């Protein structure tokens, strides 16, 4: 049984590796419109996209971008992310810093978080912003999928650091993965077998990220790790009650899956499952109140849809200005698929909407 499970996951990762182009790492080839350079920010590799200077221009706006891929795949240098960041730099006339954080299996949580945080804090230093001619009051932090998770976690951490003189103006999260508390939200139930990101694959990404064992997959799938008798989970339950956080159009006729008795040893072995640096949706209201103006893009055909919608609602309840940009006919990961052979209209549609929001708000 475990062998079959492993083979299914391995096949899925091989296909995703091919589609995302993990092995298709591009050199930093600049053009007349955008200069692309590779750099190291506080020990973390980054790729910087700088649009050509315009006459009479002083300071540019900027986006720190953190790529997706389940904390295990892709790269700032793959053609899909290279293309996205180049288009963002051109369209927004903004300096885009794409973070090349280390991946599973080389490292697990919290190292990906630390990489993203270190690179972002280095860039936000006034002297570094000046070096890149960036306006300190016009910096956004953004990311998709697992990168959206890291972007949200970085924003929360920055809001706790009192000594920071420069803070992000915006955060923009693209179908972010934000919680491992409930794998039976309506979107997890509705899209459990959806291509690109079926539920079992997302659960295994989580297991790899928190350095767990695939033997735990079934227990996680039925929410044994957050059963009513798991005391560590009790204080978080109210922060992730989808029956109150989701609109009826998303809840549909789905029922909550809450076990009475479960396995407390899972979160004892894997405390990261309840660590807000890994699961930003579980942050307390006091931290959510400090978050910047926020954009969250969600897709109907995505197990992670409700993660984004619930975070939008919690931020809104905390007084943060939020734009929830939902696409009924789109799927997880679609925004990077805009170049041949995976040039989908869903990718162009979502990317244009995201870039438009940044252009109007940054």
Coordinates of C-alpha atoms in Angstrom, one line a residue:
X1 CA 0.0 0.0 0.0
X2 CA 2.8 2.4 1.0
X3 CA 4.7 1.5 -2.2
X4 CA 1.7 2.3 -4.4
X5 CA 1.2 5.6 -2.5
X6 CA 4.9 6.5 -3.0
X7 CA 4.8 5.6 -6.7
X8 CA 1.7 7.7 -7.2
X9 CA 3.4 10.7 -5.6
X10 CA 6.6 10.1 -7.4
X11 CA 4.8 10.1 -10.8
X12 CA 3.0 13.2 -9.9
X13 CA 6.2 15.0 -9.0
X14 CA 7.9 13.9 -12.2
X15 CA 5.1 15.3 -14.2
X16 CA 5.1 18.6 -12.3
X17 CA 8.8 18.8 -12.6
X18 CA 8.4 18.6 -16.3
X19 CA 5.5 21.1 -16.5
X20 CA 7.0 23.7 -14.2
X21 CA 10.4 23.2 -15.8
X22 CA 12.6 22.7 -12.8
X23 CA 15.4 21.6 -15.0
X24 CA 15.0 24.5 -17.4
X25 CA 17.0 27.1 -15.5
X26 CA 17.6 30.2 -17.5
X27 CA 20.7 32.3 -17.3
X28 CA 20.2 35.9 -16.4
X29 CA 19.7 37.2 -19.9
X30 CA 18.8 40.9 -19.9
X31 CA 17.0 42.8 -22.6
X32 CA 16.7 46.4 -23.6
X33 CA 13.7 46.7 -21.4
X34 CA 14.7 44.7 -18.3
X35 CA 18.1 44.1 -16.7
X36 CA 18.2 40.7 -15.0
X37 CA 21.0 39.9 -12.5
X38 CA 21.6 37.2 -9.9
X39 CA 22.6 38.3 -6.5
X40 CA 22.9 37.1 -2.9
X41 CA 20.9 38.8 -0.1
X42 CA 22.1 37.8 3.4
X43 CA 23.2 34.4 2.2
X44 CA 20.1 33.8 0.0
X45 CA 20.2 33.7 -3.7
X46 CA 17.8 36.1 -5.6
X47 CA 17.2 37.1 -9.1
X48 CA 16.6 40.9 -9.6
X49 CA 14.6 42.3 -12.5
X50 CA 15.2 46.0 -13.1
X51 CA 13.3 47.9 -15.8
X52 CA 15.2 50.4 -17.9
X53 CA 15.4 53.9 -16.3
X54 CA 13.0 56.5 -17.7
X55 CA 13.8 60.2 -18.1
X56 CA 13.1 62.4 -15.0
X57 CA 12.4 59.3 -13.0
X58 CA 13.7 59.1 -9.4
X59 CA 12.6 56.1 -7.4
X60 CA 10.7 53.0 -8.6
X61 CA 8.2 50.8 -6.8
X62 CA 9.2 47.1 -6.1
X63 CA 7.8 43.6 -5.6
X64 CA 9.5 40.8 -3.6
X65 CA 8.3 37.7 -5.3
X66 CA 8.4 34.2 -3.7
X67 CA 7.7 31.3 -6.2
X68 CA 5.5 28.3 -5.6
X69 CA 6.0 24.6 -6.0
X70 CA 5.1 22.9 -2.7
X71 CA 8.3 24.1 -1.0
X72 CA 9.9 21.4 -3.1
X73 CA 9.8 22.3 -6.8
X74 CA 10.5 25.1 -9.2
X75 CA 13.0 28.0 -9.1
X76 CA 13.2 31.8 -9.6
X77 CA 15.3 30.9 -12.7
X78 CA 12.8 28.6 -14.5
X79 CA 11.3 29.9 -17.7
X80 CA 7.8 30.2 -16.2
X81 CA 8.8 32.3 -13.2
X82 CA 11.5 34.2 -15.1
X83 CA 8.8 35.1 -17.6
X84 CA 6.3 36.2 -14.9
X85 CA 8.8 38.4 -13.1
X86 CA 10.1 40.0 -16.3
X87 CA 6.5 40.9 -17.3
X88 CA 5.8 42.3 -13.9
X89 CA 8.9 44.4 -14.0
X90 CA 8.0 45.8 -17.4
X91 CA 4.2 46.2 -16.8
X92 CA 4.7 47.9 -13.4
X93 CA 8.0 49.6 -14.1
X94 CA 9.0 48.0 -10.8
X95 CA 12.1 46.3 -9.5
X96 CA 11.2 42.7 -8.9
X97 CA 13.2 40.6 -6.5
X98 CA 12.6 36.8 -7.0
X99 CA 13.7 34.8 -4.0
X100 CA 15.6 31.5 -4.7
X101 CA 14.9 29.8 -1.3
X102 CA 16.2 26.3 -0.6
X103 CA 13.9 23.4 -1.3
X104 CA 12.8 20.1 0.1
X105 CA 14.5 17.6 0.5
X106 CA 17.7 19.7 1.0
X107 CA 16.0 21.5 3.9
X108 CA 12.6 21.5 5.6
X109 CA 10.6 23.9 7.7
X110 CA 11.6 26.4 9.0
X111 CA 14.5 26.9 6.6
X112 CA 12.4 28.0 3.6
X113 CA 10.7 30.6 5.8
X114 CA 14.1 31.8 7.2
X115 CA 15.5 32.1 3.6
X116 CA 12.5 34.2 2.5
X117 CA 12.6 36.3 5.6
X118 CA 16.3 37.0 5.4
X119 CA 16.3 37.9 1.7
X120 CA 13.3 40.2 2.3
X121 CA 14.7 42.0 5.3
X122 CA 18.0 42.5 3.5
X123 CA 16.2 44.1 0.6
X124 CA 14.1 46.3 2.9
X125 CA 17.2 47.9 4.4
X126 CA 17.3 51.5 3.4
X127 CA 20.8 51.3 1.9
X128 CA 19.9 48.4 -0.3
X129 CA 16.6 50.0 -1.5
X130 CA 18.7 53.1 -2.4
X131 CA 21.1 51.0 -4.3
X132 CA 18.3 49.7 -6.5
X133 CA 16.6 53.2 -6.6
X134 CA 13.4 51.8 -4.9
X135 CA 10.9 54.0 -3.0
X136 CA 10.8 52.6 0.5
X137 CA 7.1 53.4 0.8
X138 CA 6.1 51.4 -2.3
X139 CA 7.3 47.8 -1.7
X140 CA 5.0 44.8 -2.0
X141 CA 5.5 41.2 -0.9
X142 CA 4.0 38.5 -3.1
X143 CA 4.0 34.8 -3.9
X144 CA 2.0 32.0 -5.3
X145 CA 0.9 28.7 -3.7
X146 CA 3.7 27.7 -1.3
X147 CA 5.3 31.1 -2.1
X148 CA 2.1 32.7 -1.0
X149 CA 2.4 30.8 2.3
X150 CA 6.0 32.2 2.7
X151 CA 4.9 35.7 1.7
X152 CA 2.1 35.7 4.3
X153 CA 4.4 34.3 7.0
X154 CA 7.1 36.8 6.2
X155 CA 4.6 39.7 6.3
X156 CA 3.4 38.5 9.7
X157 CA 6.9 38.2 11.1
X158 CA 7.9 41.7 9.8
X159 CA 4.9 43.2 11.5
X160 CA 6.2 41.8 14.8
X161 CA 9.7 43.4 14.5
X162 CA 9.5 46.8 16.1
X163 CA 13.0 48.0 14.9
X164 CA 12.0 47.7 11.1
X165 CA 12.1 51.2 9.6
X166 CA 10.7 50.0 6.2
X167 CA 7.6 47.9 6.0
X168 CA 5.8 46.4 3.0
X169 CA 3.0 48.6 1.6
X170 CA 1.1 45.6 0.3
X171 CA 0.9 41.8 0.2
X172 CA -0.4 39.9 -2.8
X173 CA -1.1 36.2 -2.3
X174 CA -1.9 33.9 -5.3
X175 CA -3.9 30.8 -4.4
X176 CA -1.8 30.6 -1.2
X177 CA -1.5 27.4 1.0
X178 CA -2.2 28.7 4.5
X179 CA -3.2 25.9 6.8
X180 CA -2.7 22.2 7.6
X181 CA -5.4 22.2 10.3
X182 CA -8.4 21.0 8.2
X183 CA -8.0 18.9 5.1
X184 CA -11.8 18.7 4.7
X185 CA -12.8 22.3 4.0
X186 CA -15.4 22.4 1.2
X187 CA -12.7 23.1 -1.4
X188 CA -10.6 20.2 -0.2
X189 CA -13.7 18.0 -0.4
X190 CA -14.9 19.4 -3.8
X191 CA -11.5 19.2 -5.5
X192 CA -9.9 16.2 -3.8
X193 CA -9.1 14.6 -7.1
X194 CA -8.5 17.8 -9.2
X195 CA -5.5 17.6 -11.5
X196 CA -2.4 19.7 -10.8
X197 CA -3.0 19.6 -7.0
X198 CA -5.2 16.7 -5.7
X199 CA -5.6 16.5 -1.9
X200 CA -3.3 13.6 -1.3
X201 CA -0.4 15.5 -3.1
X202 CA -1.0 18.6 -1.0
X203 CA -1.0 16.6 2.2
X204 CA 2.3 15.0 1.1
X205 CA 3.8 18.4 0.4
X206 CA 2.9 19.3 4.0
X207 CA 4.5 16.1 5.3
X208 CA 7.7 16.7 3.4
X209 CA 7.8 20.4 4.5
X210 CA 7.4 19.6 8.2
X211 CA 9.8 16.6 7.9
X212 CA 7.1 14.0 8.7
X213 CA 6.4 10.4 7.5
X214 CA 4.0 9.4 4.7
X215 CA 2.5 6.9 7.2
X216 CA 0.7 9.9 8.7
X217 CA -1.1 10.9 5.4
X218 CA -4.4 9.1 6.2
X219 CA -4.6 10.5 9.7
X220 CA -4.1 14.0 8.4
X221 CA -6.6 13.4 5.6
X222 CA -9.4 12.6 8.2
X223 CA -8.3 15.4 10.6
X224 CA -7.1 13.0 13.3
X225 CA -4.3 15.5 14.2
X226 CA -6.9 18.2 15.2
X227 CA -9.5 16.0 16.8
X228 CA -11.5 17.4 19.8
X229 CA -9.3 15.6 22.3
X230 CA -6.1 17.0 20.9
X231 CA -5.4 19.8 23.4
X232 CA -2.7 21.5 21.4
X233 CA -5.3 22.2 18.6
X234 CA -8.1 23.5 20.8
X235 CA -7.0 27.2 21.0
X236 CA -6.7 27.3 17.2
X237 CA -10.1 25.8 16.4
X238 CA -12.0 29.1 16.5
X239 CA -9.5 30.7 14.1
X240 CA -10.3 28.2 11.4
X241 CA -14.0 27.6 11.6
X242 CA -15.0 27.5 7.9
X243 CA -18.7 27.3 8.7
X244 CA -18.5 31.0 9.8
X245 CA -15.6 32.2 7.6
X246 CA -16.9 31.0 4.2
X247 CA -19.9 32.4 2.2
X248 CA -22.7 29.9 1.6
X249 CA -21.8 29.8 -2.1
X250 CA -18.5 28.1 -1.1
X251 CA -19.9 26.0 1.8
X252 CA -22.6 24.4 -0.5
X253 CA -23.8 21.2 1.2
X254 CA -20.5 20.1 2.6
X255 CA -20.3 19.1 6.3
X256 CA -17.3 19.6 8.7
X257 CA -15.1 16.7 9.5
X258 CA -14.3 16.9 13.2
X259 CA -13.1 13.8 15.0
X260 CA -14.0 13.3 18.6
X261 CA -10.9 11.3 19.4
X262 CA -7.7 11.5 17.4
X263 CA -3.9 11.3 17.6
X264 CA -2.3 13.9 19.7
X265 CA 1.1 12.4 19.0
X266 CA 1.0 13.7 15.5
X267 CA 1.3 17.3 16.5
X268 CA 3.7 16.3 19.3
X269 CA 6.0 14.9 16.7
X270 CA 5.2 17.6 14.1
X271 CA 4.6 20.8 16.0
X272 CA 5.1 22.8 12.8
X273 CA 1.5 21.8 11.8
X274 CA 0.4 24.4 14.4
X275 CA 3.2 26.8 14.0
X276 CA 2.0 30.1 12.6
X277 CA 5.2 30.5 10.6
X278 CA 4.1 27.5 8.6
X279 CA 0.3 28.0 8.9
X280 CA -0.3 31.8 8.7
X281 CA -4.1 31.4 8.8
X282 CA -3.9 30.4 12.5
X283 CA -2.3 33.7 13.5
X284 CA -3.9 35.6 16.4
X285 CA -6.0 38.7 15.6
X286 CA -3.5 41.0 17.1
X287 CA -1.0 40.0 14.4
X288 CA -3.6 40.1 11.6
X289 CA -4.5 43.7 12.6
X290 CA -0.9 44.7 11.7
X291 CA -1.0 43.3 8.1
X292 CA -0.7 45.6 5.1
X293 CA -3.4 46.1 2.5
X294 CA -3.9 42.7 0.9
X295 CA -4.8 41.0 -2.4
X296 CA -5.8 37.3 -2.4
X297 CA -6.4 35.5 -5.7
X298 CA -8.4 32.2 -5.5
X299 CA -9.6 29.6 -8.0
X300 CA -12.7 27.5 -7.8
X301 CA -11.1 24.3 -9.0
X302 CA -8.4 24.3 -6.3
X303 CA -8.2 22.5 -2.9
X304 CA -6.6 25.7 -1.6
X305 CA -9.5 28.0 -2.5
X306 CA -10.9 28.1 1.0
X307 CA -7.5 28.8 2.6
X308 CA -7.4 32.1 0.7
X309 CA -11.0 32.9 1.3
X310 CA -10.8 32.3 5.0
X311 CA -7.6 34.4 5.3
X312 CA -9.3 37.2 3.5
X313 CA -12.3 37.0 5.9
X314 CA -10.1 36.9 9.0
X315 CA -8.0 39.9 7.8
X316 CA -11.1 41.8 6.9
X317 CA -12.6 41.0 10.4
X318 CA -9.3 42.4 11.9
X319 CA -9.7 45.7 10.0
X320 CA -7.3 45.1 7.1
X321 CA -8.4 46.3 3.6
X322 CA -8.6 43.2 1.5
X323 CA -9.4 42.5 -2.2
X324 CA -10.5 38.9 -2.8
X325 CA -10.2 38.1 -6.5
X326 CA -12.0 34.9 -7.2
X327 CA -12.0 33.0 -10.5
X328 CA -14.8 30.5 -11.1
X329 CA -13.3 28.8 -14.1
X330 CA -9.6 28.7 -13.1
X331 CA -7.4 26.1 -11.5
X332 CA -4.4 25.9 -9.1
X333 CA -1.2 27.1 -10.6
X334 CA -2.7 28.6 -13.7
X335 CA -1.1 32.0 -13.4
X336 CA 2.4 30.9 -14.4
X337 CA 1.1 28.9 -17.4
X338 CA 1.2 31.7 -20.0
X339 CA 3.9 30.5 -22.4
X340 CA 4.0 27.7 -24.9
X341 CA 3.4 24.8 -24.5
X342 CA 1.3 25.6 -21.5
X343 CA -0.2 28.9 -22.6
X344 CA -3.7 28.9 -21.0
X345 CA -6.2 31.7 -21.2
X346 CA -6.7 31.2 -17.4
X347 CA -3.1 32.1 -16.9
X348 CA -3.3 35.3 -18.8
X349 CA -6.6 36.2 -17.2
X350 CA -5.4 35.8 -13.6
X351 CA -2.0 37.4 -14.3
X352 CA -3.6 40.5 -15.9
X353 CA -6.0 40.9 -12.9
X354 CA -3.1 40.5 -10.4
X355 CA -0.8 42.9 -12.2
X356 CA -3.7 45.4 -12.6
X357 CA -4.3 45.4 -8.8
X358 CA -0.6 45.9 -8.1
X359 CA -0.5 48.8 -10.6
X360 CA -3.5 50.5 -9.0
X361 CA -2.4 50.0 -5.4
X362 CA 1.4 50.0 -5.2

